[in-house]
XYZ file of C-alpha atoms in Angstrom:
699
model
C 50.272 0.879 9.470
C 48.789 -0.361 6.209
C 47.083 3.598 6.289
C 49.932 5.323 6.760
C 51.793 2.232 4.299
C 49.696 3.236 2.033
C 49.666 7.407 1.734
C 53.633 6.385 1.196
C 52.856 4.003 -1.490
C 50.452 5.619 -2.649
C 52.646 9.017 -2.913
C 55.599 7.166 -5.579
C 53.641 6.147 -7.190
C 52.039 9.361 -8.661
C 55.045 11.027 -8.645
C 55.892 7.676 -10.970
C 52.825 7.262 -12.785
C 53.326 11.439 -13.937
C 56.696 11.620 -14.841
C 55.737 8.806 -17.169
C 52.559 9.565 -18.823
C 54.256 12.885 -19.605
C 56.907 11.325 -20.789
C 55.081 8.969 -22.900
C 52.163 11.774 -24.637
C 55.071 14.120 -25.348
C 57.012 11.066 -27.500
C 57.013 10.686 -31.527
C 55.387 14.531 -31.602
C 53.902 15.813 -34.860
C 57.058 19.111 -35.540
C 55.870 19.951 -38.929
C 52.884 21.727 -40.286
C 50.840 21.494 -42.780
C 48.399 24.496 -41.337
C 49.172 28.287 -40.264
C 46.631 29.831 -38.784
C 46.723 34.074 -39.223
C 44.103 35.933 -37.140
C 41.385 38.776 -39.564
C 39.634 41.166 -36.190
C 37.486 43.465 -38.815
C 38.054 46.244 -35.897
C 41.015 46.472 -33.459
C 40.097 49.988 -32.103
C 36.734 48.748 -29.764
C 34.704 49.395 -26.804
C 32.640 47.398 -23.811
C 30.617 46.387 -24.328
C 31.227 45.722 -27.957
C 31.430 43.454 -30.649
C 33.552 42.268 -33.567
C 33.903 40.126 -36.211
C 36.995 37.692 -36.425
C 38.702 35.625 -38.847
C 40.423 32.634 -38.683
C 42.878 31.950 -41.669
C 43.778 28.597 -42.350
C 46.049 28.789 -45.358
C 46.059 24.237 -46.276
C 49.662 22.749 -47.580
C 48.777 21.272 -50.955
C 47.336 17.829 -51.093
C 46.005 18.686 -48.041
C 43.416 19.229 -46.284
C 41.115 20.680 -42.924
C 37.149 20.011 -42.305
C 33.900 21.916 -42.139
C 31.241 21.368 -39.305
C 30.444 17.861 -40.315
C 33.494 15.912 -40.818
C 31.462 13.519 -42.892
C 32.478 9.648 -43.352
C 35.296 10.931 -40.413
C 37.662 13.868 -39.340
C 36.681 16.350 -37.231
C 35.917 19.748 -36.784
C 38.417 22.291 -35.912
C 37.535 23.945 -32.099
C 38.156 27.321 -30.617
C 39.151 28.948 -27.264
C 39.557 32.260 -26.663
C 41.674 33.456 -23.927
C 43.469 37.038 -22.955
C 40.342 38.819 -22.451
C 37.010 37.630 -21.274
C 35.046 36.668 -24.371
C 31.624 35.450 -25.634
C 32.239 33.582 -28.339
C 29.193 32.907 -31.106
C 29.208 29.467 -32.891
C 31.819 29.522 -36.003
C 30.871 31.011 -39.000
C 31.228 28.299 -42.210
C 32.137 28.705 -45.567
C 30.520 26.377 -47.858
C 32.474 22.542 -47.832
C 33.128 20.796 -51.192
C 33.076 17.092 -50.895
C 36.656 15.741 -51.010
C 36.468 11.718 -51.272
C 38.766 9.795 -49.511
C 38.879 6.529 -50.961
C 34.987 4.654 -49.857
C 34.816 7.987 -48.311
C 33.306 10.906 -48.344
C 34.214 13.975 -46.229
C 33.520 17.132 -46.429
C 35.945 19.478 -45.901
C 38.669 23.019 -47.277
C 41.799 22.954 -49.376
C 43.804 25.733 -49.935
C 42.728 28.381 -47.774
C 39.690 28.736 -45.621
C 38.715 31.543 -43.394
C 36.251 30.337 -40.644
C 34.501 33.558 -39.634
C 33.318 34.043 -35.196
C 31.837 37.216 -33.031
C 33.377 38.102 -30.295
C 31.633 40.260 -27.327
C 33.608 42.072 -25.203
C 33.274 42.377 -21.629
C 31.404 45.484 -21.054
C 34.362 46.243 -18.000
C 36.818 45.692 -20.894
C 40.002 47.537 -19.212
C 41.976 50.421 -21.261
C 45.153 50.282 -23.606
C 46.212 47.993 -25.844
C 44.763 44.190 -24.778
C 45.997 40.814 -26.544
C 43.258 38.292 -27.614
C 44.642 35.100 -28.194
C 43.151 31.842 -29.236
C 43.671 28.182 -28.975
C 43.042 25.916 -32.243
C 42.822 22.967 -32.518
C 42.636 20.492 -35.685
C 42.745 17.889 -37.547
C 44.720 17.604 -41.097
C 44.987 15.274 -43.940
C 45.931 13.422 -46.072
C 46.695 9.934 -46.775
C 47.374 10.469 -43.434
C 45.372 12.707 -40.265
C 47.081 14.353 -37.755
C 46.297 16.905 -35.517
C 47.374 20.379 -34.828
C 47.676 22.310 -31.828
C 47.417 26.271 -33.188
C 48.527 29.817 -30.312
C 46.693 32.577 -32.468
C 46.280 36.409 -30.880
C 46.023 39.974 -31.821
C 45.855 42.837 -30.358
C 42.712 45.314 -29.737
C 43.273 49.632 -28.214
C 46.871 48.903 -29.864
C 48.935 49.628 -32.997
C 47.301 47.058 -35.424
C 45.504 47.410 -38.276
C 41.960 45.968 -38.655
C 41.331 43.819 -41.835
C 37.891 44.864 -42.748
C 38.898 43.584 -46.700
C 39.471 39.917 -45.937
C 36.131 40.166 -43.345
C 33.979 40.687 -45.746
C 35.660 38.395 -48.222
C 35.159 35.682 -45.777
C 31.123 36.890 -45.254
C 31.042 36.294 -48.856
C 32.085 32.940 -49.006
C 29.453 32.134 -46.489
C 26.174 30.841 -47.566
C 22.685 32.444 -47.606
C 19.733 32.589 -44.683
C 17.048 32.332 -46.738
C 14.496 32.351 -44.352
C 12.377 28.971 -46.439
C 10.121 27.077 -45.865
C 11.827 23.571 -45.282
C 10.422 20.638 -44.731
C 12.457 16.996 -44.027
C 11.155 13.098 -44.548
C 12.203 9.580 -45.412
C 11.153 8.050 -48.774
C 12.076 5.112 -49.897
C 15.647 4.631 -47.884
C 15.924 8.480 -49.506
C 16.407 11.560 -47.651
C 13.865 13.870 -48.946
C 14.121 17.541 -48.757
C 10.822 19.335 -49.879
C 12.218 23.179 -50.646
C 10.333 26.020 -51.208
C 12.003 29.053 -52.593
C 9.393 31.847 -53.367
C 11.559 32.262 -56.380
C 10.826 30.422 -59.876
C 13.523 31.412 -61.963
C 15.965 29.668 -59.161
C 17.706 26.563 -58.801
C 18.033 26.009 -63.032
C 20.659 23.981 -62.543
C 19.842 21.008 -61.335
C 22.766 18.613 -61.623
C 25.011 21.064 -59.614
C 23.079 21.486 -57.096
C 24.700 19.273 -53.035
C 22.944 18.555 -50.407
C 25.594 19.206 -47.023
C 23.335 18.056 -43.292
C 25.187 19.623 -41.022
C 24.154 16.628 -38.676
C 26.164 13.799 -39.588
C 24.397 10.076 -39.834
C 21.305 11.416 -42.278
C 22.841 10.239 -45.773
C 25.532 8.738 -47.805
C 28.019 11.420 -48.376
C 29.187 10.415 -51.282
C 25.860 10.050 -52.919
C 25.393 12.411 -55.433
C 21.610 14.108 -54.650
C 18.815 13.995 -57.174
C 17.444 17.442 -57.452
C 13.449 18.480 -59.711
C 12.197 21.397 -59.849
C 8.300 22.610 -59.562
C 7.185 26.300 -59.706
C 9.443 27.164 -56.706
C 9.312 24.386 -55.446
C 12.366 22.737 -55.192
C 12.704 18.460 -53.930
C 16.239 16.721 -53.591
C 16.832 13.241 -52.860
C 19.809 11.623 -51.609
C 20.189 8.203 -49.668
C 19.394 8.087 -46.098
C 22.116 6.928 -43.919
C 21.960 5.089 -40.423
C 20.578 8.053 -38.125
C 17.647 8.016 -37.278
C 15.430 11.073 -38.341
C 14.358 11.171 -34.827
C 17.562 12.207 -33.191
C 17.693 15.369 -35.502
C 13.932 17.066 -35.484
C 15.281 20.049 -36.610
C 18.553 20.333 -38.673
C 19.943 22.597 -40.486
C 21.152 22.013 -44.717
C 23.269 23.999 -47.291
C 22.990 23.686 -50.494
C 25.258 24.520 -52.771
C 25.612 24.924 -56.708
C 25.747 26.643 -59.425
C 24.415 30.679 -60.523
C 22.636 30.383 -64.818
C 26.784 32.593 -64.729
C 28.934 29.387 -63.118
C 29.471 31.212 -59.529
C 29.850 28.409 -57.523
C 26.737 29.636 -54.093
C 25.103 27.809 -51.328
C 21.800 28.523 -48.892
C 21.473 27.326 -45.112
C 18.611 26.127 -44.556
C 16.615 24.917 -41.344
C 14.323 21.983 -41.419
C 11.617 20.241 -39.391
C 11.616 16.766 -40.352
C 8.188 14.499 -40.462
C 9.233 12.447 -37.990
C 8.845 15.260 -35.244
C 10.341 14.036 -31.481
C 12.212 11.369 -30.521
C 9.330 8.221 -29.705
C 10.502 7.587 -25.410
C 9.355 4.812 -26.236
C 11.582 3.370 -28.432
C 14.414 5.919 -27.338
C 16.798 5.015 -24.328
C 15.533 6.549 -21.033
C 15.491 9.395 -20.071
C 16.564 10.845 -17.228
C 15.986 13.608 -14.855
C 18.019 15.766 -11.579
C 16.313 13.530 -8.434
C 16.155 10.000 -10.872
C 20.153 11.086 -11.636
C 21.582 11.244 -8.078
C 19.175 8.732 -6.686
C 20.576 6.259 -9.575
C 24.934 7.434 -8.604
C 24.080 7.261 -5.331
C 22.656 3.631 -5.392
C 25.380 2.852 -7.921
C 27.705 3.558 -5.319
C 26.513 1.783 -2.957
C 26.331 -1.300 -5.433
C 30.905 -0.220 -6.214
C 31.840 -1.760 -3.339
C 30.421 -5.684 -4.215
C 32.587 -5.348 -6.437
C 35.941 -7.908 -6.436
C 38.497 -4.593 -6.303
C 36.578 -2.482 -4.072
C 35.126 -5.186 -1.874
C 38.277 -5.908 -0.231
C 39.536 -2.631 0.800
C 35.919 -1.732 2.095
C 37.040 -5.397 4.215
C 40.481 -4.112 5.234
C 38.757 -0.833 6.524
C 36.201 -2.555 8.324
C 38.776 -4.921 10.429
C 39.427 -2.482 11.607
C 36.158 -1.824 13.098
C 35.821 -4.953 15.135
C 37.580 -4.037 18.219
C 36.976 -1.477 19.112
C 34.903 0.131 22.581
C 32.124 1.650 22.331
C 34.061 4.955 23.147
C 36.551 4.735 21.188
C 33.146 5.342 18.555
C 34.074 8.910 18.405
C 37.784 8.414 16.704
C 36.239 6.131 14.594
C 33.474 8.423 12.811
C 36.058 11.137 12.590
C 37.914 7.892 10.904
C 34.401 7.300 8.547
C 34.427 11.387 8.143
C 38.566 10.821 7.003
C 37.866 7.820 4.740
C 34.548 9.473 2.865
C 36.624 12.311 1.721
C 39.291 11.279 -0.172
C 36.512 9.385 -1.594
C 34.661 12.295 -2.958
C 38.167 14.659 -3.308
C 39.267 11.885 -5.881
C 35.698 12.330 -7.411
C 36.395 15.736 -7.624
C 39.535 15.322 -9.173
C 38.151 12.812 -11.909
C 34.667 14.635 -12.048
C 36.542 18.357 -12.808
C 39.153 16.573 -15.566
C 36.221 14.964 -17.414
C 33.928 17.285 -17.421
C 37.295 19.873 -18.894
C 37.945 17.273 -21.037
C 34.824 17.039 -22.613
C 34.167 20.663 -22.399
C 38.198 21.191 -24.585
C 36.071 18.566 -26.828
C 38.153 15.545 -25.897
C 36.691 12.281 -26.378
C 36.345 10.293 -22.976
C 34.100 9.080 -20.092
C 33.281 6.651 -17.237
C 37.272 5.000 -16.680
C 38.882 7.238 -19.082
C 41.821 7.390 -17.208
C 42.394 3.014 -17.346
C 42.973 4.104 -20.910
C 46.183 5.258 -20.162
C 48.801 2.196 -19.865
C 50.608 4.105 -17.151
C 47.468 4.226 -15.312
C 47.361 0.500 -15.219
C 50.499 -0.396 -14.554
C 50.919 1.743 -11.531
C 48.057 -0.216 -10.070
C 48.986 -3.281 -10.866
C 52.049 -2.289 -8.644
C 49.871 -0.750 -5.792
C 47.772 -4.296 -5.639
C 50.703 -5.992 -6.204
C 52.723 -4.735 -3.687
C 49.828 -4.143 -1.376
C 49.822 -8.332 -1.334
C 52.603 -9.241 -0.113
C 51.729 -6.911 2.849
C 48.720 -8.468 4.614
C 50.292 -11.686 3.592
C 53.030 -10.891 6.187
C 56.250 -10.475 3.282
C 57.430 -6.853 5.282
C 55.873 -5.111 8.279
C 55.248 -1.917 8.888
C 54.367 -2.977 12.775
C 50.854 -3.294 11.153
C 48.505 -5.159 14.139
C 45.348 -5.702 14.001
C 45.448 -6.581 17.606
C 46.219 -2.306 18.103
C 44.039 -1.215 15.461
C 41.635 0.916 18.413
C 45.131 2.404 18.874
C 45.716 3.999 15.962
C 42.247 4.457 14.990
C 43.227 7.421 18.376
C 46.302 8.949 16.971
C 45.171 12.122 14.659
C 47.817 11.406 11.431
C 45.613 7.985 11.535
C 43.589 10.376 9.386
C 45.285 10.663 6.110
C 45.420 6.238 5.703
C 41.365 6.437 5.797
C 41.813 9.328 3.278
C 43.540 7.700 1.385
C 42.050 4.580 1.353
C 39.608 6.392 -0.027
C 41.376 7.658 -3.152
C 42.004 4.124 -2.953
C 38.515 2.649 -3.242
C 37.388 4.971 -6.202
C 40.948 4.605 -7.915
C 40.266 0.699 -8.081
C 36.300 1.840 -9.131
C 36.536 3.168 -11.697
C 36.920 0.665 -14.105
C 33.767 -1.360 -12.979
C 29.516 -0.237 -14.211
C 27.506 -1.090 -11.800
C 23.582 -1.521 -12.448
C 21.674 2.912 -12.166
C 25.151 4.242 -13.304
C 24.770 3.922 -16.787
C 22.029 6.755 -16.632
C 22.968 9.142 -14.024
C 26.642 9.206 -15.842
C 25.295 10.594 -19.010
C 23.082 12.810 -17.590
C 25.931 13.593 -15.416
C 28.181 13.890 -19.342
C 25.921 16.516 -20.583
C 24.670 18.962 -18.182
C 26.272 21.672 -17.716
C 29.664 21.760 -14.687
C 27.757 22.216 -10.737
C 25.105 19.620 -11.987
C 27.550 17.107 -13.625
C 29.840 17.255 -10.712
C 26.493 17.442 -7.596
C 26.062 13.680 -9.224
C 29.885 11.953 -9.088
C 30.081 12.829 -5.900
C 26.574 11.514 -5.417
C 28.038 8.351 -6.227
C 31.243 9.168 -4.297
C 29.086 9.241 -0.913
C 27.528 5.881 -2.582
C 30.335 4.496 -2.671
C 31.749 6.066 0.413
C 28.289 4.865 2.644
C 28.562 1.186 3.854
C 31.933 2.591 5.864
C 30.663 5.507 6.903
C 27.659 3.763 8.747
C 29.437 2.141 9.971
C 31.797 4.298 11.702
C 27.765 5.701 13.076
C 25.639 3.628 13.987
C 26.909 0.907 16.862
C 24.123 -1.618 16.020
C 26.026 -2.148 12.389
C 29.461 -2.584 14.433
C 27.852 -4.238 16.384
C 26.698 -6.641 14.328
C 30.376 -7.451 13.085
C 32.257 -10.797 14.471
C 34.042 -10.858 17.508
C 37.951 -10.675 17.778
C 40.020 -13.210 17.281
C 42.934 -15.307 15.066
C 40.192 -15.586 12.410
C 41.131 -11.659 11.689
C 44.525 -12.615 11.180
C 43.392 -15.432 8.932
C 41.229 -13.849 7.649
C 44.019 -10.564 6.416
C 46.014 -12.644 4.805
C 43.671 -13.838 2.847
C 42.400 -10.546 1.924
C 45.747 -10.011 -0.139
C 44.555 -13.101 -3.267
C 41.944 -10.975 -4.204
C 44.669 -7.970 -4.099
C 47.114 -10.607 -6.054
C 44.206 -11.835 -8.852
C 43.058 -7.704 -9.358
C 46.833 -6.681 -10.122
C 47.200 -9.948 -12.768
C 43.407 -8.124 -13.343
C 45.183 -6.103 -14.518
C 48.600 -6.940 -16.369
C 45.875 -9.138 -18.757
C 44.257 -4.636 -19.097
C 47.799 -3.641 -19.765
C 48.580 -6.662 -22.277
C 45.871 -5.569 -24.481
C 47.442 -1.714 -24.490
C 51.362 -2.465 -25.030
C 54.093 -4.742 -26.849
C 55.325 -7.413 -25.746
C 58.687 -6.604 -24.532
C 56.423 -3.967 -22.466
C 54.330 -6.665 -20.648
C 57.879 -8.261 -20.226
C 59.402 -5.050 -18.640
C 55.968 -5.410 -16.199
C 56.577 -8.638 -15.031
C 59.966 -7.825 -13.840
C 59.058 -4.908 -12.154
C 57.167 -6.260 -10.129
C 60.763 -8.892 -9.060
C 61.806 -5.364 -8.486
C 59.408 -4.296 -6.282
C 59.435 -8.095 -4.535
C 63.398 -7.932 -4.293
C 63.105 -4.151 -2.854
C 60.836 -5.213 0.088
C 62.352 -8.595 0.950
C 65.882 -6.827 1.397
C 64.507 -4.393 3.404
C 62.586 -7.040 6.195
C 66.142 -8.318 5.844
C 68.119 -4.652 6.399
C 71.541 -4.532 7.873
C 72.518 -2.356 10.973
C 75.700 -3.189 10.059
C 77.363 0.766 7.978
C 78.468 -1.363 4.788
C 75.618 -3.164 5.562
C 73.369 -0.673 4.831
C 75.284 0.260 2.387
C 75.208 -2.197 0.395
C 70.827 -2.437 1.156
C 70.606 0.784 -0.219
C 72.194 0.895 -3.581
C 69.966 -2.209 -3.716
C 67.025 -0.961 -2.642
C 68.100 2.335 -4.911
C 68.449 0.317 -8.240
C 64.816 -1.598 -7.233
C 63.010 1.624 -7.394
C 64.928 2.481 -10.677
C 64.435 -0.134 -12.094
C 60.537 0.007 -10.987
C 60.336 3.757 -12.540
C 62.405 2.877 -15.811
C 59.203 0.071 -17.058
C 56.864 3.397 -17.031
C 59.138 4.674 -19.597
C 59.460 1.678 -21.778
C 56.122 1.092 -21.923
C 53.528 2.049 -25.935
C 51.320 2.567 -26.618
C 50.357 0.286 -29.667
C 50.044 1.625 -32.676
C 45.590 1.047 -34.130
C 47.468 -0.120 -37.048
C 50.009 -1.766 -35.050
C 50.604 -5.956 -32.808
C 47.828 -7.496 -32.943
C 47.876 -10.508 -29.958
C 47.441 -13.788 -31.353
C 44.394 -13.713 -28.846
C 42.658 -11.235 -30.079
C 43.076 -13.017 -33.203
C 41.485 -16.336 -31.776
C 38.456 -14.556 -31.008
C 37.283 -13.124 -33.032
C 35.435 -15.738 -34.312
C 31.993 -15.146 -34.728
C 32.322 -11.592 -34.102
C 33.867 -8.791 -36.100
C 35.646 -4.970 -35.460
C 32.586 -2.210 -35.065
C 33.832 0.832 -36.907
C 31.249 3.592 -37.794
C 31.557 1.929 -41.420
C 30.974 -1.737 -40.925
C 27.924 -0.933 -38.806
C 25.852 1.307 -41.770
C 27.286 -1.121 -43.630
C 25.370 -3.467 -42.714
C 22.440 -1.857 -41.548
C 21.829 -1.347 -44.889
C 20.922 -4.850 -45.290
C 18.585 -6.430 -43.950
C 19.834 -8.860 -41.228
C 19.983 -7.946 -37.254
C 22.548 -6.167 -35.691
C 23.784 -7.073 -32.087
C 26.702 -4.534 -30.471
C 29.233 -4.701 -27.855
C 31.221 -2.005 -26.637
C 33.414 -3.120 -24.089
C 37.038 -2.707 -22.387
C 39.503 -5.241 -21.020
C 39.630 -3.208 -18.009
C 35.787 -2.778 -17.717
C 34.980 -5.842 -14.875
C 31.009 -5.827 -16.856
C 31.564 -6.018 -19.495
C 33.169 -9.249 -19.132
C 31.581 -10.710 -16.858
C 28.205 -10.248 -19.188
C 30.620 -11.744 -22.255
C 31.512 -14.948 -19.911
C 28.307 -15.111 -18.305
C 25.401 -13.798 -21.292
C 27.033 -13.393 -24.702
C 29.710 -15.771 -24.983
C 28.305 -19.103 -24.446
C 26.920 -21.761 -26.684
C 22.812 -20.786 -26.186
C 23.365 -17.289 -27.520
C 26.170 -18.009 -30.222
C 23.925 -20.275 -32.205
C 21.308 -17.998 -31.010
C 23.174 -15.426 -33.294
C 23.706 -18.102 -35.845
C 19.841 -18.797 -36.100
C 18.714 -15.466 -36.553
C 22.011 -14.471 -38.628
C 22.932 -11.689 -36.202
C 25.713 -9.671 -37.272
C 27.684 -9.316 -33.951
C 29.880 -5.738 -34.327
C 31.810 -5.663 -30.288
C 33.476 -2.183 -30.259
C 37.008 -2.383 -28.048
C 37.121 0.845 -25.677
C 40.130 -0.258 -23.212
C 42.354 1.798 -26.307
C 40.818 5.538 -26.485
C 38.371 5.619 -29.722
C 36.464 8.561 -31.286
C 34.351 6.606 -33.487
C 33.390 4.066 -30.477
C 32.949 7.914 -27.691
C 30.635 8.755 -30.281
C 28.426 5.959 -30.462
C 28.453 6.052 -26.241
C 27.534 9.734 -26.839
C 24.209 8.990 -29.758
C 22.794 6.751 -26.760
C 23.917 8.904 -23.266
C 26.318 6.972 -22.583
C 29.449 8.234 -20.788
C 31.161 4.502 -20.093
C 31.317 0.895 -21.254
C 28.980 -1.663 -21.173
C 26.700 -0.429 -23.647
C 24.355 -3.743 -25.395
C 22.407 -2.004 -28.619
C 20.580 -4.511 -30.400
C 19.178 -3.371 -33.848
C 16.040 -5.547 -35.201
C 15.148 -7.091 -38.977
C 14.525 -5.245 -41.449
C 9.609 -5.873 -42.298
C 9.798 -7.751 -45.189
C 6.407 -6.001 -46.164
C 8.072 -2.330 -46.285
C 11.243 -3.088 -45.617
C 11.346 -0.485 -42.281
C 13.844 -1.667 -39.401
C 11.967 -1.027 -35.424
C 14.229 1.543 -33.484
C 17.084 0.055 -31.726
C 17.174 -0.969 -28.092
C 19.105 -1.037 -26.151
C 19.401 -3.763 -23.275
C 20.288 -3.794 -19.977
C 23.736 -3.252 -18.405
C 23.474 -6.783 -16.440
C 22.470 -8.752 -19.088
C 21.418 -12.430 -18.419
C 20.676 -15.330 -21.692
C 16.813 -14.805 -21.318
C 17.118 -10.814 -21.778
C 19.581 -11.503 -24.339
C 16.710 -14.172 -26.264
C 13.667 -12.191 -25.581
C 15.063 -9.083 -26.628
C 16.232 -11.157 -30.230
C 12.720 -13.223 -30.174
C 9.747 -10.725 -29.464
């Protein structure tokens, strides 16, 4: 009856977690707006298949600003999604930005008012009559603080709305001009060098007013000023380099802003080919193709079965096969298929959400759901309850002696299905060997290819139990039934309790002390409620007391989900985290850039509290005396990024190296003493040993 219990618990806790996530996400929403949005269509009387230009006007409150395509040192660009009519939208056309100093940072963006332009191609089967085009616009607006705002705007075509051609034309005049000048980009002595053949000797007369705006991040130090020189019709710009390798952007787009002879601000937009050419395959992270990604996903799924959270679930399913007779194997195969279906459906749901969020511009990756405290608490309660069942505190007539009989009942298939769902949920904190390349490839591909690779990972997770149900020879390798089965069943409770303890520790990295105390009281309420269930009375008056107590316990468990609040990035810092920071510093993009400007080697470790692989690697290979001594001897700057909670800087770092989840370890070697250059960064394997780190640091 374990599958029936799992089904009930999964449904119950699912409703609780959905409610709690909705509660915490809506709490404290910012009601005031600092930007107003208006849509300005160039024309509103249109035909099917026609292309129109629409202005997206931002009116920005005083002292606030929004961001350009490349926001600079911080921030994020606007994102626009169209609906109402199935239009094809071109990339956004961005007006010339300005530099916006923010303390030590320099951003690129807009103040007061700006109009972005976008071309919309209408469908060939455009219905007749008035139609409304809607835009969902996400922007980040900043002053001393930054606030994300979501706006909904619309306009009507083929109706009575007047067009705004003059406003669109004014917006076009603020765009940089595409001149088509031959442009070359290179690197010399720590500077980005841009050479432009203008074909116009009289252009750029005020060299001291020229500003360089790369559309790709990380090519220059944004706060530095471009140094301009001119020889005939060739304009040369030099600006201090940032950390991003030129091989990342063999073709780059730049905006050059300047003042003309009359003092008017103008700009040109250029496409450049840098001299580094294409990335060097020997130094870049290993690229995989579709077939390799499928194979890696399958192998990674197989290895996930050995992870400490997944193995007990697989073991319990395997126990149900021990006493089966060969003639019952047809029914067993149905359960194998149901278990596989549960895994594949759950993987499809997780992958679908991840793909949709990525398409919407969200910064998420593998294991993203474990960045929500409510999900962590749900899993901790579930594992604790299952452990109490396995150890015998309460019983729903679960009997291994009747495993074969339970398999013959059709309703038991739902239990196998939800066991597969559970196996998937508990596997998400783990990253097995081979998974990184597969997941990194999947997240960059179209939705259909991404989904196929995720399903291959799920099939690998399901394959061991599926093989046991379909291949009698494998089933015969299992031990014969006996008293050991009951003892083993009880033993499996302890990995469940261990998983619950680990999840509570993960939760402690995300919520405050009162939330942690409430989570522990929630476990006490679960144990009390199940104890009441075990000794529930038969008399009417006793039943009323029992149901009142059970309802109180359930209400208290639900209440704990409503009490947890994530720690703010600038809020409470736990003492345990402070104590850990003895030989490493917290990762930030600015800190990494500053270290890379120096001469010392840099080691970056991206981890998360819920990532088992990460924690094992730290214990056996990183946080050990020999590695710490090696770091000290080599003067290695050690940065650790904690992805336990959402962190856009870490997500961007992962994406730069083709990864969708942690762990990832990147080593930047020291500068060469003679030529002053650094070697290409080295991405270490996901499973570390001390010898791997030593060989990387001692080439």
